mmCIF file of C-alpha atoms in Angstrom:
data_model
loop_
_atom_site.group_PDB
_atom_site.id
_atom_site.type_symbol
_atom_site.label_atom_id
_atom_site.label_comp_id
_atom_site.label_asym_id
_atom_site.label_seq_id
_atom_site.Cartn_x
_atom_site.Cartn_y
_atom_site.Cartn_z
ATOM 1 C CA SER A 1244 107.160 83.537 93.260
ATOM 2 C CA ALA A 1245 110.662 84.035 91.875
ATOM 3 C CA VAL A 1246 113.213 81.247 91.819
ATOM 4 C CA ILE A 1247 116.302 82.289 93.756
ATOM 5 C CA SER A 1248 119.674 80.597 93.815
ATOM 6 C CA GLN A 1249 122.736 81.298 95.897
ATOM 7 C CA LYS A 1250 126.364 80.369 95.527
ATOM 8 C CA PRO A 1251 128.169 78.896 97.302
ATOM 9 C CA SER A 1252 125.718 76.842 99.312
ATOM 10 C CA ARG A 1253 128.313 76.475 102.031
ATOM 11 C CA ASP A 1254 131.924 77.271 102.734
ATOM 12 C CA ILE A 1255 134.522 76.964 105.427
ATOM 13 C CA CYS A 1256 136.887 79.913 105.529
ATOM 14 C CA GLN A 1257 139.858 81.010 107.570
ATOM 15 C CA ARG A 1258 139.696 84.107 109.698
ATOM 16 C CA GLY A 1259 140.953 87.242 108.015
ATOM 17 C CA THR A 1260 139.811 86.178 104.557
ATOM 18 C CA SER A 1261 136.790 87.360 102.590
ATOM 19 C CA LEU A 1262 133.970 85.489 100.888
ATOM 20 C CA THR A 1263 131.633 86.751 98.193
ATOM 21 C CA ILE A 1264 128.160 85.251 98.068
ATOM 22 C CA GLN A 1265 126.122 85.434 94.904
ATOM 23 C CA CYS A 1266 122.355 85.660 94.605
ATOM 24 C CA GLN A 1267 120.653 85.061 91.270
ATOM 25 C CA VAL A 1268 116.946 85.530 90.582
ATOM 26 C CA ASP A 1269 115.106 84.159 87.570
ATOM 27 C CA SER A 1270 113.161 87.381 87.011
ATOM 28 C CA GLN A 1271 113.816 91.074 87.307
ATOM 29 C CA VAL A 1272 113.202 92.430 90.780
ATOM 30 C CA THR A 1273 113.613 95.935 92.092
ATOM 31 C CA MET A 1274 114.468 95.186 95.681
ATOM 32 C CA MET A 1275 116.743 92.539 97.083
ATOM 33 C CA PHE A 1276 117.678 92.018 100.673
ATOM 34 C CA TRP A 1277 120.490 90.311 102.536
ATOM 35 C CA TYR A 1278 119.883 88.642 105.882
ATOM 36 C CA ARG A 1279 122.010 86.835 108.408
ATOM 37 C CA GLN A 1280 120.864 83.972 110.598
ATOM 38 C CA GLN A 1281 123.325 83.151 113.328
ATOM 39 C CA PRO A 1282 123.243 79.708 114.929
ATOM 40 C CA GLY A 1283 120.059 79.217 116.930
ATOM 41 C CA GLN A 1284 118.863 82.729 116.131
ATOM 42 C CA SER A 1285 116.289 84.241 113.862
ATOM 43 C CA LEU A 1286 116.961 86.317 110.789
ATOM 44 C CA THR A 1287 118.436 89.799 110.936
ATOM 45 C CA LEU A 1288 118.358 92.188 107.992
ATOM 46 C CA ILE A 1289 121.834 93.288 106.918
ATOM 47 C CA ALA A 1290 120.991 95.607 104.056
ATOM 48 C CA THR A 1291 118.651 96.437 101.224
ATOM 49 C CA ALA A 1292 120.180 96.332 97.755
ATOM 50 C CA ASN A 1293 118.506 98.332 95.006
ATOM 51 C CA GLN A 1294 119.809 98.368 91.480
ATOM 52 C CA GLY A 1295 121.482 101.626 90.557
ATOM 53 C CA SER A 1296 121.981 102.930 94.061
ATOM 54 C CA GLU A 1297 124.087 102.283 97.132
ATOM 55 C CA ALA A 1298 122.895 99.580 99.469
ATOM 56 C CA THR A 1299 121.129 100.706 102.611
ATOM 57 C CA TYR A 1300 122.581 99.116 105.729
ATOM 58 C CA GLU A 1301 120.813 98.396 108.977
ATOM 59 C CA SER A 1302 122.125 99.417 112.341
ATOM 60 C CA GLY A 1303 125.129 97.348 113.289
ATOM 61 C CA PHE A 1304 126.172 96.576 109.726
ATOM 62 C CA VAL A 1305 128.645 98.645 107.692
ATOM 63 C CA ILE A 1306 129.683 98.722 104.084
ATOM 64 C CA ASP A 1307 133.351 98.064 104.821
ATOM 65 C CA LYS A 1308 132.475 94.769 106.454
ATOM 66 C CA PHE A 1309 129.621 93.737 104.142
ATOM 67 C CA PRO A 1310 130.062 95.371 100.741
ATOM 68 C CA ILE A 1311 127.165 94.687 98.393
ATOM 69 C CA SER A 1312 126.914 94.938 94.649
ATOM 70 C CA ARG A 1313 123.737 95.069 92.572
ATOM 71 C CA PRO A 1314 124.809 95.328 88.951
ATOM 72 C CA ASN A 1315 121.413 94.465 87.443
ATOM 73 C CA LEU A 1316 117.848 93.522 88.322
ATOM 74 C CA THR A 1317 118.512 89.783 88.640
ATOM 75 C CA PHE A 1318 121.793 89.579 90.534
ATOM 76 C CA SER A 1319 123.481 90.735 93.721
ATOM 77 C CA THR A 1320 126.558 89.857 95.732
ATOM 78 C CA LEU A 1321 127.353 90.174 99.412
ATOM 79 C CA THR A 1322 130.954 90.047 100.558
ATOM 80 C CA VAL A 1323 131.833 89.151 104.119
ATOM 81 C CA SER A 1324 135.192 90.836 104.655
ATOM 82 C CA ASN A 1325 138.014 90.141 107.076
ATOM 83 C CA MET A 1326 136.062 87.290 108.571
ATOM 84 C CA SER A 1327 136.121 86.222 112.178
ATOM 85 C CA PRO A 1328 134.444 83.212 113.823
ATOM 86 C CA GLU A 1329 131.582 85.523 114.868
ATOM 87 C CA ASP A 1330 130.668 85.807 111.182
ATOM 88 C CA SER A 1331 129.770 82.118 111.081
ATOM 89 C CA SER A 1332 126.139 82.248 110.009
ATOM 90 C CA ILE A 1333 123.724 81.459 107.272
ATOM 91 C CA TYR A 1334 123.468 84.331 104.807
ATOM 92 C CA LEU A 1335 120.255 84.595 102.812
ATOM 93 C CA CYS A 1336 119.094 86.860 100.058
ATOM 94 C CA SER A 1337 115.451 87.627 99.496
ATOM 95 C CA VAL A 1338 113.248 89.422 97.024
ATOM 96 C CA VAL A 1339 109.852 91.008 97.230
ATOM 97 C CA GLY A 1340 107.029 89.192 95.514
ATOM 98 C CA ASP A 1341 104.950 90.498 92.664
ATOM 99 C CA GLY A 1342 102.277 93.050 93.340
ATOM 100 C CA HIS A 1343 101.996 95.112 96.465
ATOM 101 C CA SER A 1344 101.802 92.457 99.129
ATOM 102 C CA TYR A 1345 105.170 93.083 100.819
ATOM 103 C CA GLU A 1346 105.731 89.329 100.817
ATOM 104 C CA GLN A 1347 109.373 88.269 100.616
ATOM 105 C CA TYR A 1348 110.841 85.082 99.206
ATOM 106 C CA PHE A 1349 114.175 83.701 100.279
ATOM 107 C CA GLY A 1350 117.063 82.029 98.572
ATOM 108 C CA PRO A 1351 118.351 78.713 99.941
ATOM 109 C CA GLY A 1352 121.098 80.406 101.951
ATOM 110 C CA THR A 1353 124.861 80.170 102.215
ATOM 111 C CA ARG A 1354 126.165 78.417 105.298
ATOM 112 C CA LEU A 1355 129.451 80.030 106.304
ATOM 113 C CA THR A 1356 131.807 78.650 108.905
ATOM 114 C CA VAL A 1357 134.844 80.690 109.873
ATOM 115 C CA THR A 1358 137.678 78.878 111.599
ATOM 116 C CA ARG B 657 110.636 94.536 125.162
ATOM 117 C CA LYS B 658 111.522 92.764 121.948
ATOM 118 C CA GLU B 659 109.915 94.043 118.782
ATOM 119 C CA VAL B 660 108.505 90.627 117.989
ATOM 120 C CA GLU B 661 108.142 87.912 120.613
ATOM 121 C CA GLN B 662 107.238 84.282 120.268
ATOM 122 C CA ASP B 663 107.120 81.343 122.625
ATOM 123 C CA PRO B 664 110.109 79.284 121.451
ATOM 124 C CA GLY B 665 108.472 75.991 122.367
ATOM 125 C CA PRO B 666 109.040 73.242 121.541
ATOM 126 C CA PHE B 667 105.422 72.253 121.142
ATOM 127 C CA ASN B 668 105.155 68.484 120.976
ATOM 128 C CA VAL B 669 101.703 67.430 119.808
ATOM 129 C CA PRO B 670 100.227 64.156 118.547
ATOM 130 C CA GLU B 671 99.112 63.762 114.973
ATOM 131 C CA GLY B 672 95.625 65.098 114.462
ATOM 132 C CA ALA B 673 95.868 67.632 117.266
ATOM 133 C CA THR B 674 95.087 71.298 116.967
ATOM 134 C CA VAL B 675 97.855 73.662 117.989
ATOM 135 C CA ALA B 676 98.008 77.445 118.224
ATOM 136 C CA PHE B 677 100.915 79.845 118.333
ATOM 137 C CA ASN B 678 100.815 83.447 119.379
ATOM 138 C CA CYS B 679 103.180 86.246 118.560
ATOM 139 C CA THR B 680 103.218 89.728 120.058
ATOM 140 C CA TYR B 681 104.653 92.858 118.482
ATOM 141 C CA SER B 682 105.607 96.113 120.096
ATOM 142 C CA ASN B 683 105.061 98.683 117.332
ATOM 143 C CA SER B 684 101.385 99.565 117.176
ATOM 144 C CA ALA B 685 101.909 101.174 113.756
ATOM 145 C CA SER B 686 102.982 97.877 112.168
ATOM 146 C CA GLN B 687 101.243 97.281 108.882
ATOM 147 C CA SER B 688 102.045 93.857 107.509
ATOM 148 C CA PHE B 689 102.231 90.512 109.220
ATOM 149 C CA PHE B 690 103.288 87.091 108.062
ATOM 150 C CA TRP B 691 103.883 83.559 109.178
ATOM 151 C CA TYR B 692 106.846 81.738 107.696
ATOM 152 C CA ARG B 693 107.814 78.140 108.088
ATOM 153 C CA GLN B 694 111.441 77.120 108.387
ATOM 154 C CA ASP B 695 112.574 73.525 108.213
ATOM 155 C CA CYS B 696 115.893 72.519 109.714
ATOM 156 C CA ARG B 697 118.782 73.865 107.629
ATOM 157 C CA LYS B 698 116.432 75.365 105.058
ATOM 158 C CA GLU B 699 115.358 78.856 104.159
ATOM 159 C CA PRO B 700 112.129 80.347 105.510
ATOM 160 C CA LYS B 701 109.125 79.788 103.284
ATOM 161 C CA LEU B 702 106.082 82.001 103.332
ATOM 162 C CA LEU B 703 103.169 80.171 104.931
ATOM 163 C CA MET B 704 100.626 82.943 104.879
ATOM 164 C CA SER B 705 100.125 86.634 105.181
ATOM 165 C CA VAL B 706 97.932 87.787 108.039
ATOM 166 C CA TYR B 707 95.085 90.137 107.266
ATOM 167 C CA SER B 708 93.009 92.226 109.610
ATOM 168 C CA SER B 709 89.945 90.150 108.877
ATOM 169 C CA GLY B 710 91.779 86.906 109.513
ATOM 170 C CA ASN B 711 92.460 84.364 106.837
ATOM 171 C CA GLU B 712 92.385 80.657 106.351
ATOM 172 C CA ASP B 713 94.297 78.339 104.061
ATOM 173 C CA GLY B 714 93.267 74.742 104.426
ATOM 174 C CA ARG B 715 94.213 73.577 107.908
ATOM 175 C CA PHE B 716 95.907 76.873 108.745
ATOM 176 C CA THR B 717 94.178 79.935 110.152
ATOM 177 C CA ALA B 718 95.889 83.218 110.905
ATOM 178 C CA GLN B 719 94.404 86.066 112.894
ATOM 179 C CA LEU B 720 95.457 89.568 113.797
ATOM 180 C CA ASN B 721 94.424 91.403 116.950
ATOM 181 C CA ARG B 722 95.567 95.003 116.594
ATOM 182 C CA ALA B 723 94.157 96.117 119.933
ATOM 183 C CA SER B 724 96.275 93.602 121.813
ATOM 184 C CA GLN B 725 99.083 93.643 119.250
ATOM 185 C CA TYR B 726 99.338 89.978 118.564
ATOM 186 C CA ILE B 727 98.926 87.585 115.707
ATOM 187 C CA SER B 728 98.115 83.931 115.934
ATOM 188 C CA LEU B 729 98.454 80.814 113.854
ATOM 189 C CA LEU B 730 96.153 77.851 114.309
ATOM 190 C CA ILE B 731 96.977 74.492 112.781
ATOM 191 C CA ARG B 732 94.200 71.915 112.723
ATOM 192 C CA ASP B 733 94.579 68.172 112.206
ATOM 193 C CA SER B 734 98.358 68.317 112.586
ATOM 194 C CA LYS B 735 100.446 66.198 110.254
ATOM 195 C CA LEU B 736 103.930 64.850 110.791
ATOM 196 C CA SER B 737 105.022 67.082 107.927
ATOM 197 C CA ASP B 738 103.968 70.157 109.890
ATOM 198 C CA SER B 739 106.997 69.673 112.153
ATOM 199 C CA ALA B 740 109.089 72.793 111.652
ATOM 200 C CA THR B 741 109.874 76.162 113.194
ATOM 201 C CA TYR B 742 107.204 78.792 112.617
ATOM 202 C CA LEU B 743 108.448 82.346 112.338
ATOM 203 C CA CYS B 744 106.309 85.358 113.077
ATOM 204 C CA VAL B 745 107.274 88.293 110.886
ATOM 205 C CA VAL B 746 106.213 91.899 111.205
ATOM 206 C CA ASN B 747 106.773 94.796 108.869
ATOM 207 C CA PRO B 748 106.721 97.700 111.302
ATOM 208 C CA THR B 749 107.070 100.567 108.870
ATOM 209 C CA SER B 750 104.516 101.385 106.236
ATOM 210 C CA GLY B 751 105.945 101.754 102.755
ATOM 211 C CA THR B 752 109.101 99.799 103.484
ATOM 212 C CA TYR B 753 110.031 96.175 103.240
ATOM 213 C CA LYS B 754 111.871 95.863 106.524
ATOM 214 C CA TYR B 755 111.004 92.605 108.152
ATOM 215 C CA ILE B 756 111.377 91.987 111.864
ATOM 216 C CA PHE B 757 111.536 88.289 112.624
ATOM 217 C CA GLY B 758 110.536 86.550 115.788
ATOM 218 C CA THR B 759 112.830 83.865 117.074
ATOM 219 C CA GLY B 760 110.404 81.177 116.003
ATOM 220 C CA THR B 761 108.231 78.555 117.637
ATOM 221 C CA ARG B 762 109.327 74.989 117.174
ATOM 222 C CA LEU B 763 106.620 72.439 116.498
ATOM 223 C CA LYS B 764 107.091 68.694 116.582
ATOM 224 C CA VAL B 765 104.174 66.514 115.562
ATOM 225 C CA LEU B 766 104.444 63.018 116.976
ATOM 226 C CA ALA B 767 103.149 59.817 115.428
#
Protein backbone atom coordinates (compact mmCIF):
# COMPACT_ATOMS: atom_id res chain seq x y z
CA SER A 1 0.00 0.00 0.00
CA ALA A 2 1.05 3.61 -0.54
CA VAL A 3 2.78 5.62 2.15
CA ILE A 4 0.75 8.73 2.93
CA SER A 5 1.82 11.74 4.94
CA GLN A 6 -0.14 14.75 6.08
CA LYS A 7 0.87 18.17 7.28
CA PRO A 8 0.30 19.58 9.79
CA SER A 9 -0.35 16.69 12.13
CA ARG A 10 -2.27 19.02 14.40
CA ASP A 11 -3.11 22.67 14.79
CA ILE A 12 -5.04 25.01 17.00
CA CYS A 13 -6.64 27.85 15.09
CA GLN A 14 -8.79 30.84 15.86
CA ARG A 15 -12.29 31.11 14.50
CA GLY A 16 -12.57 33.00 11.24
CA THR A 17 -9.16 31.89 9.98
CA SER A 18 -8.34 29.25 7.39
CA LEU A 19 -6.04 26.24 7.46
CA THR A 20 -4.62 24.33 4.52
CA ILE A 21 -3.86 20.66 5.05
CA GLN A 22 -1.44 18.87 2.78
CA CYS A 23 -1.51 15.23 1.75
CA GLN A 24 1.50 13.64 0.08
CA VAL A 25 1.62 10.12 -1.35
CA ASP A 26 4.79 8.25 -2.23
CA SER A 27 3.36 6.94 -5.51
CA GLN A 28 1.10 8.22 -8.23
CA VAL A 29 -2.57 7.66 -7.52
CA THR A 30 -5.58 8.61 -9.56
CA MET A 31 -8.10 9.11 -6.81
CA MET A 32 -7.68 10.79 -3.47
CA PHE A 33 -10.32 11.41 -0.89
CA TRP A 34 -10.77 13.76 2.03
CA TYR A 35 -12.66 12.68 5.14
CA ARG A 36 -13.64 14.30 8.39
CA GLN A 37 -13.93 12.54 11.72
CA GLN A 38 -15.61 14.65 14.34
CA PRO A 39 -15.04 13.87 18.02
CA GLY A 40 -16.59 10.53 18.95
CA GLN A 41 -17.94 10.03 15.44
CA SER A 42 -17.02 7.90 12.49
CA LEU A 43 -15.59 9.11 9.22
CA THR A 44 -17.57 11.17 6.74
CA LEU A 45 -16.46 11.69 3.15
CA ILE A 46 -16.00 15.36 2.29
CA ALA A 47 -14.95 15.11 -1.34
CA THR A 48 -13.18 13.12 -4.00
CA ALA A 49 -10.16 14.80 -5.57
CA ASN A 50 -9.08 13.67 -9.02
CA GLN A 51 -6.10 15.17 -10.77
CA GLY A 52 -7.06 17.44 -13.62
CA SER A 53 -10.67 17.96 -12.65
CA GLU A 54 -12.75 19.74 -10.04
CA ALA A 55 -13.25 17.95 -6.77
CA THR A 56 -16.57 16.23 -6.26
CA TYR A 57 -18.21 17.20 -2.98
CA GLU A 58 -20.59 15.14 -0.91
CA SER A 59 -23.89 16.42 0.36
CA GLY A 60 -23.37 18.95 3.11
CA PHE A 61 -19.93 20.04 1.95
CA VAL A 62 -19.26 22.96 -0.41
CA ILE A 63 -16.25 24.20 -2.29
CA ASP A 64 -16.31 27.64 -0.69
CA LYS A 65 -15.88 26.10 2.74
CA PHE A 66 -13.54 23.25 1.78
CA PRO A 67 -11.60 24.17 -1.35
CA ILE A 68 -9.42 21.34 -2.62
CA SER A 69 -6.46 21.35 -4.95
CA ARG A 70 -4.98 18.37 -6.77
CA PRO A 71 -2.06 19.68 -8.80
CA ASN A 72 -0.50 16.28 -9.54
CA LEU A 73 -0.89 12.56 -8.93
CA THR A 74 0.95 12.53 -5.60
CA PHE A 75 -0.34 15.61 -3.79
CA SER A 76 -3.54 17.29 -2.66
CA THR A 77 -4.56 20.04 -0.28
CA LEU A 78 -7.75 20.66 1.65
CA THR A 79 -8.45 24.11 3.03
CA VAL A 80 -10.86 24.61 5.89
CA SER A 81 -12.07 28.18 5.42
CA ASN A 82 -13.55 30.68 7.84
CA MET A 83 -13.31 28.17 10.63
CA SER A 84 -15.70 27.83 13.51
CA PRO A 85 -15.49 25.56 16.57
CA GLU A 86 -17.78 23.09 14.75
CA ASP A 87 -14.93 22.46 12.32
CA SER A 88 -12.84 20.93 15.10
CA SER A 89 -12.21 17.45 13.74
CA ILE A 90 -9.63 15.09 12.43
CA TYR A 91 -9.19 15.49 8.69
CA LEU A 92 -7.84 12.50 6.79
CA CYS A 93 -6.87 11.92 3.21
CA SER A 94 -7.02 8.51 1.62
CA VAL A 95 -6.08 6.81 -1.60
CA VAL A 96 -7.30 3.74 -3.39
CA GLY A 97 -5.02 0.75 -3.37
CA ASP A 98 -3.48 -0.90 -6.38
CA GLY A 99 -5.60 -3.11 -8.56
CA HIS A 100 -9.35 -3.20 -8.56
CA SER A 101 -10.10 -4.02 -4.96
CA TYR A 102 -11.68 -0.70 -3.92
CA GLU A 103 -9.56 -0.81 -0.77
CA GLN A 104 -8.62 2.59 0.63
CA TYR A 105 -5.60 3.55 2.70
CA PHE A 106 -5.56 6.51 5.02
CA GLY A 107 -3.06 9.15 5.95
CA PRO A 108 -2.29 9.75 9.63
CA GLY A 109 -4.76 12.63 9.87
CA THR A 110 -4.65 16.27 10.88
CA ARG A 111 -6.17 17.06 14.25
CA LEU A 112 -7.73 20.52 14.09
CA THR A 113 -9.01 22.44 17.07
CA VAL A 114 -10.79 25.73 16.50
CA THR A 115 -11.07 28.09 19.44
CA ARG B 1 -32.41 3.52 9.38
CA LYS B 2 -28.71 4.26 9.19
CA GLU B 3 -26.88 3.10 6.11
CA VAL B 4 -24.40 1.15 8.19
CA GLU B 5 -25.09 0.16 11.79
CA GLN B 6 -22.83 -1.35 14.38
CA ASP B 7 -23.16 -2.13 18.06
CA PRO B 8 -20.89 0.51 19.62
CA GLY B 9 -19.91 -1.74 22.51
CA PRO B 10 -17.67 -1.62 24.38
CA PHE B 11 -16.97 -5.33 24.32
CA ASN B 12 -14.76 -6.25 27.24
CA VAL B 13 -13.38 -9.76 26.83
CA PRO B 14 -10.59 -11.72 28.52
CA GLU B 15 -7.46 -12.68 26.66
CA GLY B 16 -7.96 -15.84 24.67
CA ALA B 17 -11.68 -15.31 24.21
CA THR B 18 -13.51 -15.41 20.92
CA VAL B 19 -15.53 -12.33 20.06
CA ALA B 20 -17.81 -11.52 17.15
CA PHE B 21 -19.09 -8.24 15.78
CA ASN B 22 -21.96 -7.76 13.41
CA CYS B 23 -22.71 -4.89 11.11
CA THR B 24 -25.89 -4.32 9.12
CA TYR B 25 -26.24 -2.27 5.96
CA SER B 26 -29.34 -0.84 4.38
CA ASN B 27 -28.50 -0.76 0.66
CA SER B 28 -29.05 -4.21 -0.80
CA ALA B 29 -27.08 -3.21 -3.91
CA SER B 30 -23.87 -2.65 -1.92
CA GLN B 31 -20.90 -4.27 -3.57
CA SER B 32 -17.82 -4.01 -1.41
CA PHE B 33 -17.38 -4.53 2.29
CA PHE B 34 -14.46 -4.03 4.62
CA TRP B 35 -13.40 -4.14 8.22
CA TYR B 36 -11.00 -1.46 9.41
CA ARG B 37 -9.28 -1.17 12.72
CA GLN B 38 -8.78 2.19 14.37
CA ASP B 39 -6.58 2.67 17.40
CA CYS B 40 -7.09 5.67 19.65
CA ARG B 41 -5.96 8.87 17.91
CA LYS B 42 -4.78 6.97 14.85
CA GLU B 43 -6.03 6.59 11.32
CA PRO B 44 -8.14 3.61 10.28
CA LYS B 45 -6.14 0.68 8.96
CA LEU B 46 -7.56 -1.91 6.64
CA LEU B 47 -8.03 -5.19 8.49
CA MET B 48 -9.65 -7.20 5.75
CA SER B 49 -11.98 -7.05 2.83
CA VAL B 50 -15.10 -9.17 3.08
CA TYR B 51 -15.91 -11.50 0.23
CA SER B 52 -19.13 -13.30 -0.54
CA SER B 53 -17.52 -16.64 0.19
CA GLY B 54 -16.16 -15.45 3.51
CA ASN B 55 -12.49 -15.08 4.21
CA GLU B 56 -10.03 -15.78 6.94
CA ASP B 57 -6.74 -14.19 7.90
CA GLY B 58 -5.10 -15.86 10.84
CA ARG B 59 -7.30 -15.34 13.89
CA PHE B 60 -9.74 -13.13 11.98
CA THR B 61 -12.69 -14.37 9.96
CA ALA B 62 -15.05 -12.15 8.02
CA GLN B 63 -18.36 -13.22 6.54
CA LEU B 64 -21.00 -11.61 4.38
CA ASN B 65 -24.69 -12.48 4.45
CA ARG B 66 -26.33 -10.70 1.54
CA ALA B 67 -29.80 -12.08 2.23
CA SER B 68 -29.85 -10.56 5.70
CA GLN B 69 -27.60 -7.64 4.75
CA TYR B 70 -24.99 -8.00 7.39
CA ILE B 71 -21.31 -8.67 7.68
CA SER B 72 -19.51 -10.13 10.63
CA LEU B 73 -16.03 -10.23 12.07
CA LEU B 74 -14.89 -13.04 14.31
CA ILE B 75 -11.71 -12.74 16.34
CA ARG B 76 -10.38 -15.92 17.91
CA ASP B 77 -7.85 -16.19 20.73
CA SER B 78 -8.05 -12.47 21.50
CA LYS B 79 -4.83 -10.66 22.31
CA LEU B 80 -4.35 -7.51 24.32
CA SER B 81 -3.15 -5.87 21.12
CA ASP B 82 -6.54 -6.48 19.52
CA SER B 83 -8.00 -3.72 21.71
CA ALA B 84 -9.21 -1.08 19.27
CA THR B 85 -12.32 0.20 17.53
CA TYR B 86 -13.43 -1.92 14.60
CA LEU B 87 -15.11 -0.05 11.78
CA CYS B 88 -17.51 -1.66 9.35
CA VAL B 89 -17.27 -0.06 5.93
CA VAL B 90 -19.59 -0.48 2.98
CA ASN B 91 -19.23 0.72 -0.56
CA PRO B 92 -22.86 1.04 -1.59
CA THR B 93 -22.42 2.04 -5.20
CA SER B 94 -20.82 -0.18 -7.78
CA GLY B 95 -18.06 1.49 -9.76
CA THR B 96 -17.41 4.21 -7.20
CA TYR B 97 -15.15 4.49 -4.22
CA LYS B 98 -17.61 6.05 -1.82
CA TYR B 99 -17.20 4.53 1.58
CA ILE B 100 -19.92 4.57 4.21
CA PHE B 101 -18.49 4.02 7.66
CA GLY B 102 -20.20 2.55 10.65
CA THR B 103 -19.66 4.25 13.96
CA GLY B 104 -17.40 1.45 15.11
CA THR B 105 -17.42 -1.24 17.76
CA ARG B 106 -15.00 -0.77 20.59
CA LEU B 107 -13.16 -3.85 21.80
CA LYS B 108 -11.13 -4.06 24.98
CA VAL B 109 -9.22 -7.25 25.66
CA LEU B 110 -8.44 -7.69 29.33
CA ALA B 111 -5.44 -9.44 30.84
